[in-house]
């Protein structure tokens, strides 16, 4: 058959894994920097005081970049910003991490603003690279970078101020060097046409951004509230926290690329948000001993949300004609600005009877956001992660795929309609595409898919392709 085992094996792994280069994981640098600076426990002026101006400055600078991207070609401006802003951020890092004689409230605020501008560009400089990745490459880069970055956070968190400052001040320069190399090694661009049922494929998914903003507001409020927790040893807290993040990242990579499973963005979002809302609801009554561990779990969920959100923005940008600086900028503002406002609100509310009431209300709002803003219909309408249904085979293999599916259907007792659905699935068509092509509903397609998988005794489309090859 024309569909050989070598062709299918090559499609198991994305381009960035088959042609691996460390530059593809460079987004770990801003992830590590922003966490290890904003959450460093030995800052004399307190992490919350740093976090608020940092995130406000980050949001404001991203808005400026978005406006520039609308008005002119950012491709010519962007390279000129890389090194100057890296220097600015490195200098701000030294002021924020080292206990210098000049360090005080005012200098910390100035340094936080400068650092916010620097880290804003540290993220946005990666926007053109991720906009050109297909969703499988984006997932590979982001979750592999999450695993590497979380592993790096463990030793950095426990370093004394001087070596920590040296390492963190170097990260902006590492990011610049890696993003430039990654752009030179950019994987081939694949853009498949999509059907959108009247939805503008180039538009920003504002409804989803609203759900993200609601989530970020609540997380910021938790950061700002003086919640009573029993202190954990730094080495234990950071090892459990970031070690769990590494496990989660590797689990996602295994599920998508080894198991061939789908990444249901809406289901993961809702599970994470509902988990966080439940934790918020019970946080006032579980006591200081358990509160520390509950907050660790919320932080792990927060990291997963950030990674999923970055993948979503990459998928939207990949299929959009809108500037990637606009898409990533609007998305990141939806996350960072509510976070800063939530911190301010949390500090104002405190953690007394009124604060407990605020937490309960926020948990309820978060649940509402999960149900209405981040539901399955919102994501399916925008075709978020639709390209994950199956790597599209070469068109020259379609005839062999049709013949192989027909043979499987005859052998395993599939109906003619199930064979049609199977052929389209194996060609990499999404369920929405199949529904429109066969003039049936998506629920009917899902029903046919379940019957097909049961009759063939498989769990993924990769296993179906393996059956075709085995014939």
Coordinates of C-alpha atoms in Angstrom, one line a residue:
X1 CA 0.0 0.0 0.0
X2 CA 1.1 3.5 -0.6
X3 CA 0.6 4.4 3.1
X4 CA 3.8 3.0 4.4
X5 CA 4.8 2.5 8.0
X6 CA 7.6 5.0 7.6
X7 CA 5.2 7.7 6.6
X8 CA 3.0 7.1 9.6
X9 CA 5.9 6.8 12.0
X10 CA 7.2 10.2 10.8
X11 CA 3.8 11.7 11.5
X12 CA 3.8 10.4 15.1
X13 CA 6.2 13.2 16.2
X14 CA 6.0 16.8 15.2
X15 CA 8.6 18.5 13.1
X16 CA 10.3 20.2 16.2
X17 CA 10.9 16.8 17.8
X18 CA 12.0 15.1 14.6
X19 CA 14.5 18.0 13.9
X20 CA 15.1 19.0 17.5
X21 CA 17.0 22.1 18.5
X22 CA 17.2 23.7 21.9
X23 CA 16.0 27.0 20.4
X24 CA 12.5 25.6 20.0
X25 CA 12.2 25.5 23.8
X26 CA 13.3 29.1 24.3
X27 CA 10.0 30.3 25.7
X28 CA 11.1 28.7 29.0
X29 CA 13.2 31.8 29.6
X30 CA 10.3 34.3 30.2
X31 CA 8.3 31.6 32.1
X32 CA 11.2 31.0 34.5
X33 CA 12.1 34.7 34.9
X34 CA 8.6 36.0 35.7
X35 CA 7.9 33.3 38.3
X36 CA 11.3 33.3 40.0
X37 CA 11.4 37.1 40.3
X38 CA 7.8 37.9 41.1
X39 CA 7.5 35.0 43.6
X40 CA 10.9 35.2 45.3
X41 CA 10.4 34.7 49.0
X42 CA 13.3 36.7 50.3
X43 CA 12.5 40.1 48.7
X44 CA 12.6 42.8 51.4
X45 CA 9.8 44.8 49.8
X46 CA 7.4 41.8 49.4
X47 CA 6.4 39.9 46.3
X48 CA 2.9 41.6 46.0
X49 CA 4.4 45.1 45.8
X50 CA 6.5 43.9 42.9
X51 CA 3.8 41.9 41.1
X52 CA 1.3 44.7 40.8
X53 CA 3.4 47.4 39.0
X54 CA 5.2 44.6 37.0
X55 CA 2.0 43.3 35.6
X56 CA 0.5 46.7 35.0
X57 CA 3.6 47.8 33.1
X58 CA 3.6 44.5 31.2
X59 CA 0.0 45.1 30.1
X60 CA 0.6 48.7 29.1
X61 CA 3.6 47.9 27.0
X62 CA 1.8 45.1 25.2
X63 CA -1.0 47.5 24.4
X64 CA 1.6 49.9 22.9
X65 CA 3.1 47.1 20.8
X66 CA -0.4 46.1 19.6
X67 CA -1.1 49.7 18.5
X68 CA 2.2 49.8 16.6
X69 CA 1.4 46.5 15.0
X70 CA -1.9 47.9 13.7
X71 CA -0.3 51.0 12.4
X72 CA 3.0 49.7 10.9
X73 CA 5.0 46.7 10.1
X74 CA 6.4 45.4 13.3
X75 CA 8.8 43.1 11.5
X76 CA 11.2 46.0 11.0
X77 CA 10.8 47.4 14.5
X78 CA 10.9 44.2 16.5
X79 CA 14.6 43.2 16.0
X80 CA 15.7 46.7 17.2
X81 CA 13.9 46.2 20.6
X82 CA 15.5 42.8 21.5
X83 CA 18.8 43.7 23.0
X84 CA 18.0 47.2 24.5
X85 CA 15.0 45.7 26.4
X86 CA 17.1 42.7 27.4
X87 CA 19.6 45.1 29.0
X88 CA 16.8 47.0 30.7
X89 CA 15.3 43.8 32.1
X90 CA 18.7 42.5 33.3
X91 CA 19.4 45.7 35.2
X92 CA 15.9 45.7 36.7
X93 CA 16.5 42.0 37.8
X94 CA 19.6 43.0 39.7
X95 CA 17.6 45.7 41.6
X96 CA 14.7 43.3 42.4
X97 CA 16.7 40.2 43.5
X98 CA 19.9 41.6 45.2
X99 CA 19.5 43.3 48.6
X100 CA 21.4 46.5 47.5
X101 CA 21.8 49.6 49.6
X102 CA 19.7 51.6 47.1
X103 CA 16.9 49.1 47.2
X104 CA 13.7 50.5 48.8
X105 CA 10.0 50.9 48.0
X106 CA 10.5 53.6 45.3
X107 CA 13.4 51.9 43.6
X108 CA 11.6 48.5 43.7
X109 CA 8.6 50.1 41.9
X110 CA 10.7 51.6 39.2
X111 CA 12.6 48.4 38.8
X112 CA 9.3 46.5 38.6
X113 CA 8.0 48.8 35.9
X114 CA 11.2 48.4 33.9
X115 CA 11.1 44.6 34.4
X116 CA 7.5 44.5 33.3
X117 CA 8.3 46.3 30.0
X118 CA 11.3 43.9 29.5
X119 CA 9.3 40.7 30.1
X120 CA 6.4 41.9 28.0
X121 CA 8.8 42.0 25.0
X122 CA 10.4 38.7 26.2
X123 CA 7.0 37.1 25.5
X124 CA 6.0 39.1 22.4
X125 CA 9.3 38.5 20.6
X126 CA 8.2 34.8 20.4
X127 CA 4.8 35.7 18.8
X128 CA 5.9 35.5 15.1
X129 CA 7.6 32.1 15.7
X130 CA 4.5 30.5 17.4
X131 CA 2.1 32.0 14.8
X132 CA 3.9 30.0 12.1
X133 CA 3.8 26.7 13.9
X134 CA 1.0 24.2 13.4
X135 CA -0.8 23.1 16.6
X136 CA 1.2 19.9 17.0
X137 CA 4.5 21.8 16.9
X138 CA 3.1 24.4 19.2
X139 CA 2.1 21.9 21.8
X140 CA 5.5 20.2 21.5
X141 CA 7.4 23.4 22.0
X142 CA 5.3 24.8 24.8
X143 CA 4.9 21.7 27.0
X144 CA 8.5 20.6 26.5
X145 CA 9.5 24.2 27.5
X146 CA 7.2 23.9 30.5
X147 CA 9.0 20.7 31.6
X148 CA 12.4 22.3 31.1
X149 CA 11.4 25.6 32.7
X150 CA 9.8 24.0 35.8
X151 CA 12.8 21.9 36.3
X152 CA 15.0 25.0 36.2
X153 CA 12.8 26.8 38.7
X154 CA 13.6 24.3 41.5
X155 CA 17.3 25.1 41.9
X156 CA 16.8 28.8 41.1
X157 CA 14.2 29.2 43.9
X158 CA 16.7 27.9 46.5
X159 CA 19.7 29.8 45.3
X160 CA 21.1 32.7 47.4
X161 CA 20.4 36.2 46.1
X162 CA 23.7 36.8 44.2
X163 CA 23.8 33.6 42.1
X164 CA 20.0 33.9 41.6
X165 CA 20.4 37.4 40.3
X166 CA 23.2 36.3 37.9
X167 CA 21.1 33.5 36.5
X168 CA 17.9 35.5 36.2
X169 CA 19.6 38.5 34.7
X170 CA 21.0 36.2 32.0
X171 CA 17.6 34.9 30.9
X172 CA 16.6 37.9 28.8
X173 CA 19.7 37.5 26.7
X174 CA 19.2 33.8 26.5
X175 CA 15.7 34.4 25.2
X176 CA 16.8 36.8 22.5
X177 CA 19.5 34.5 21.3
X178 CA 17.2 31.5 21.2
X179 CA 14.3 33.3 19.5
X180 CA 16.5 34.5 16.7
X181 CA 17.8 31.0 16.2
X182 CA 14.3 29.5 16.3
X183 CA 13.2 31.9 13.6
X184 CA 16.0 30.8 11.4
X185 CA 15.1 27.2 12.0
X186 CA 11.3 27.8 11.6
X187 CA 9.4 24.6 10.7
X188 CA 7.5 24.5 7.4
X189 CA 4.3 26.5 7.5
X190 CA 1.1 24.5 7.1
X191 CA -2.3 26.3 6.9
X192 CA -5.3 24.2 6.1
X193 CA -8.6 25.9 5.1
X194 CA -11.3 25.8 7.7
X195 CA -15.1 26.1 7.8
X196 CA -16.3 28.6 10.4
X197 CA -20.1 28.7 10.1
X198 CA -20.2 32.5 9.8
X199 CA -17.4 33.1 12.4
X200 CA -14.6 35.3 11.2
X201 CA -11.4 33.1 11.3
X202 CA -9.2 36.1 11.6
X203 CA -10.9 37.6 14.7
X204 CA -9.7 37.4 18.3
X205 CA -11.8 35.0 20.4
X206 CA -13.1 37.7 22.8
X207 CA -15.5 35.4 24.6
X208 CA -12.7 33.1 25.5
X209 CA -10.5 36.0 26.6
X210 CA -13.3 37.0 29.0
X211 CA -13.2 33.6 30.6
X212 CA -9.4 33.9 30.9
X213 CA -9.7 37.4 32.4
X214 CA -12.2 36.1 35.0
X215 CA -9.9 33.3 36.0
X216 CA -6.9 35.6 36.2
X217 CA -8.8 38.1 38.4
X218 CA -9.5 35.5 41.0
X219 CA -5.9 34.1 41.0
X220 CA -4.6 37.7 41.5
X221 CA -7.0 38.1 44.4
X222 CA -5.6 35.0 46.0
X223 CA -2.1 36.4 45.6
X224 CA -3.1 39.7 47.2
X225 CA -5.0 38.3 50.2
X226 CA -2.9 37.8 53.4
X227 CA -4.1 34.2 53.7
X228 CA -2.8 32.4 56.9
X229 CA -0.8 29.4 55.9
X230 CA 1.6 27.2 57.8
X231 CA 5.1 27.9 56.3
X232 CA 6.6 25.0 54.3
X233 CA 10.3 24.6 53.8
X234 CA 11.3 26.3 50.6
X235 CA 13.0 23.2 49.2
X236 CA 10.0 21.1 49.8
X237 CA 7.4 23.6 48.4
X238 CA 9.4 24.3 45.3
X239 CA 10.2 20.6 44.6
X240 CA 6.6 19.5 45.0
X241 CA 5.3 22.5 43.0
X242 CA 7.6 22.5 40.1
X243 CA 8.1 18.7 40.1
X244 CA 4.3 18.3 39.6
X245 CA 4.5 20.8 36.7
X246 CA 7.1 18.7 35.1
X247 CA 5.0 15.6 35.4
X248 CA 1.9 17.4 34.0
X249 CA 3.9 18.7 31.0
X250 CA 5.4 15.2 30.3
X251 CA 1.9 13.7 30.6
X252 CA 0.5 16.0 28.0
X253 CA 3.3 15.3 25.6
X254 CA 2.8 11.5 26.2
X255 CA -0.9 11.8 25.7
X256 CA -0.7 13.8 22.4
X257 CA 2.4 12.3 20.7
X258 CA 2.8 8.7 22.2
X259 CA -0.8 7.8 22.7
X260 CA -2.2 9.9 19.8
X261 CA -4.9 11.4 22.0
X262 CA -6.8 14.7 21.5
X263 CA -6.3 17.7 23.6
X264 CA -9.7 18.9 24.6
X265 CA -9.0 22.5 25.4
X266 CA -12.5 23.3 26.7
X267 CA -12.6 20.2 28.9
X268 CA -9.2 20.9 30.4
X269 CA -10.1 24.6 30.9
X270 CA -13.4 23.7 32.7
X271 CA -11.8 21.0 34.9
X272 CA -9.0 23.4 35.9
X273 CA -11.3 26.3 36.6
X274 CA -13.8 24.2 38.6
X275 CA -11.0 22.6 40.6
X276 CA -9.7 26.1 41.4
X277 CA -13.2 27.4 42.3
X278 CA -13.6 24.5 44.7
X279 CA -10.3 25.2 46.3
X280 CA -11.3 28.8 46.8
X281 CA -14.6 27.9 48.3
X282 CA -13.0 25.7 51.0
X283 CA -9.8 27.7 51.6
X284 CA -11.2 29.8 54.5
X285 CA -12.2 26.6 56.5
X286 CA -9.4 24.1 55.9
X287 CA -6.9 25.6 58.3
X288 CA -3.4 27.0 57.9
X289 CA -1.8 23.5 57.6
X290 CA -3.8 22.5 54.6
X291 CA -4.0 26.0 53.1
X292 CA -0.3 25.9 52.0
X293 CA -0.9 22.7 50.0
X294 CA -4.1 23.9 48.6
X295 CA -2.4 27.0 47.3
X296 CA 0.3 24.9 45.8
X297 CA -2.3 22.9 43.9
X298 CA -3.9 26.1 42.6
X299 CA -0.4 27.3 41.4
X300 CA 0.1 24.1 39.5
X301 CA -3.3 24.5 37.9
X302 CA -2.4 28.1 37.0
X303 CA 0.8 27.0 35.2
X304 CA -1.2 24.5 33.2
X305 CA -3.8 27.2 32.3
X306 CA -1.0 29.5 31.1
X307 CA 0.5 26.8 28.9
X308 CA -2.9 25.9 27.4
X309 CA -3.7 29.5 26.8
X310 CA -0.4 30.1 25.0
X311 CA -1.1 27.1 22.7
X312 CA -4.6 28.4 22.1
X313 CA -3.2 31.8 21.0
X314 CA -0.7 30.1 18.8
X315 CA -3.5 28.1 17.1
X316 CA -5.6 31.2 16.6
X317 CA -2.6 33.2 15.2
X318 CA -1.6 30.3 12.9
X319 CA -4.9 30.5 11.1
X320 CA -5.4 34.3 11.2
X321 CA -4.3 37.2 9.0
X322 CA -4.2 39.5 12.1
X323 CA -0.7 40.4 13.3
X324 CA 0.6 37.8 15.8
X325 CA 1.7 40.7 18.1
X326 CA -2.0 41.8 18.2
X327 CA -3.3 38.3 19.0
X328 CA -0.7 37.4 21.6
X329 CA -0.8 40.9 23.0
X330 CA -4.6 41.0 23.5
X331 CA -4.5 37.5 25.0
X332 CA -1.7 38.3 27.4
X333 CA -3.3 41.5 28.5
X334 CA -6.5 39.6 29.2
X335 CA -4.4 37.5 31.6
X336 CA -2.0 40.0 33.2
X337 CA -4.2 43.1 33.7
X338 CA -6.9 41.3 35.6
X339 CA -4.2 39.6 37.6
X340 CA -2.8 42.9 38.8
X341 CA -6.2 44.3 39.5
X342 CA -7.1 41.1 41.4
X343 CA -4.0 41.6 43.6
X344 CA -5.0 45.1 44.4
X345 CA -8.5 44.0 45.3
X346 CA -7.2 41.1 47.4
X347 CA -5.0 43.5 49.4
X348 CA -7.9 45.8 50.0
X349 CA -10.3 43.0 51.0
X350 CA -7.9 41.3 53.5
X351 CA -8.8 37.9 54.9
X352 CA -11.4 38.2 57.6
X353 CA -15.1 37.5 57.5
X354 CA -15.5 39.9 54.6
X355 CA -12.5 38.4 52.9
X356 CA -14.0 34.9 53.2
X357 CA -17.2 36.2 51.6
X358 CA -15.2 37.7 48.8
X359 CA -13.5 34.3 48.2
X360 CA -16.8 32.5 48.1
X361 CA -18.3 35.1 45.6
X362 CA -15.2 34.8 43.4
X363 CA -15.4 31.0 43.4
X364 CA -19.0 31.4 42.2
X365 CA -18.0 33.9 39.5
X366 CA -15.2 31.6 38.3
X367 CA -17.6 28.7 38.0
X368 CA -20.0 30.8 35.9
X369 CA -17.1 31.9 33.7
X370 CA -16.1 28.2 33.2
X371 CA -19.7 27.2 32.2
X372 CA -20.6 30.1 29.9
X373 CA -17.4 31.6 28.5
X374 CA -15.3 28.5 28.1
X375 CA -17.8 25.9 27.0
X376 CA -17.5 23.3 24.3
X377 CA -19.5 25.2 21.7
X378 CA -17.3 28.3 22.0
X379 CA -14.2 26.3 21.2
X380 CA -15.8 24.1 18.5
X381 CA -17.2 27.2 16.8
X382 CA -13.7 28.7 16.6
X383 CA -12.2 25.3 15.7
X384 CA -9.6 25.6 18.5
X385 CA -7.2 22.6 18.2
X386 CA -9.2 21.3 15.2
X387 CA -5.9 20.4 13.5
X388 CA -5.1 17.9 16.3
X389 CA -7.7 15.5 15.0
X390 CA -5.0 13.9 12.8
X391 CA -1.9 14.9 11.0
X392 CA -3.0 15.3 7.4
X393 CA -1.5 12.7 5.1
X394 CA -0.2 13.5 1.7
X395 CA -3.0 13.7 -0.8
X396 CA -1.3 11.0 -2.9
X397 CA -2.1 8.5 -0.1
X398 CA -5.9 9.3 -0.1
X399 CA -6.7 6.5 -2.5
X400 CA -4.9 3.9 -0.4
X401 CA -6.5 5.3 2.7
X402 CA -10.0 4.9 1.1
X403 CA -9.2 1.3 0.1
X404 CA -7.7 0.4 3.5
X405 CA -10.8 1.8 5.3
X406 CA -13.1 -0.1 3.0
X407 CA -11.2 -3.3 3.8
X408 CA -11.4 -2.6 7.5
X409 CA -15.1 -1.9 7.3
X410 CA -15.8 -5.2 5.5
X411 CA -13.6 -7.1 8.0
X412 CA -15.1 -5.6 11.1
X413 CA -18.7 -5.1 10.1
X414 CA -18.8 -1.3 9.7
X415 CA -21.8 0.3 8.0
X416 CA -21.4 2.2 4.8
X417 CA -21.8 5.5 6.6
X418 CA -19.2 4.5 9.2
X419 CA -16.8 3.7 6.4
X420 CA -17.3 7.2 5.0
X421 CA -16.7 8.7 8.4
X422 CA -13.6 6.5 8.9
X423 CA -12.1 7.6 5.5
X424 CA -12.5 11.2 6.3
X425 CA -11.1 10.8 9.9
X426 CA -8.0 9.0 8.5
X427 CA -7.5 11.9 6.0
X428 CA -7.2 14.3 9.0
X429 CA -10.6 15.9 8.7
X430 CA -12.1 17.4 11.8
X431 CA -15.5 16.3 13.1
X432 CA -17.0 19.6 12.0
X433 CA -15.7 19.2 8.5
X434 CA -17.1 15.7 8.3
X435 CA -20.5 16.8 9.6
X436 CA -20.7 19.5 6.9
X437 CA -19.4 17.2 4.1
X438 CA -21.9 14.4 4.9
X439 CA -24.8 16.7 5.8
X440 CA -25.1 15.3 9.4
X441 CA -24.7 16.8 12.8
X442 CA -21.4 16.8 14.8
X443 CA -23.1 14.7 17.5
X444 CA -23.9 12.1 14.8
X445 CA -20.2 12.1 13.8
X446 CA -19.2 11.5 17.4
X447 CA -21.7 8.7 17.6
X448 CA -20.3 7.1 14.5
X449 CA -16.7 7.6 15.7
X450 CA -17.5 5.8 19.0
X451 CA -19.0 2.8 17.1
X452 CA -16.0 2.7 14.8
X453 CA -13.5 2.7 17.6
X454 CA -15.5 0.0 19.5
X455 CA -15.8 -2.3 16.4
X456 CA -12.1 -1.9 15.5
X457 CA -11.1 -2.2 19.2
X458 CA -8.8 0.9 19.0
X459 CA -8.3 4.1 21.1
X460 CA -6.8 6.5 18.6
X461 CA -6.7 7.3 14.9
X462 CA -3.0 6.4 14.9
X463 CA -4.0 2.9 15.9
X464 CA -6.5 2.8 13.0
X465 CA -3.7 3.8 10.6
X466 CA -1.5 1.1 12.1
X467 CA -4.3 -1.4 11.3
X468 CA -4.4 -0.2 7.7
X469 CA -0.6 -0.7 7.4
X470 CA -0.9 -4.2 9.0
X471 CA -3.2 -5.2 6.1

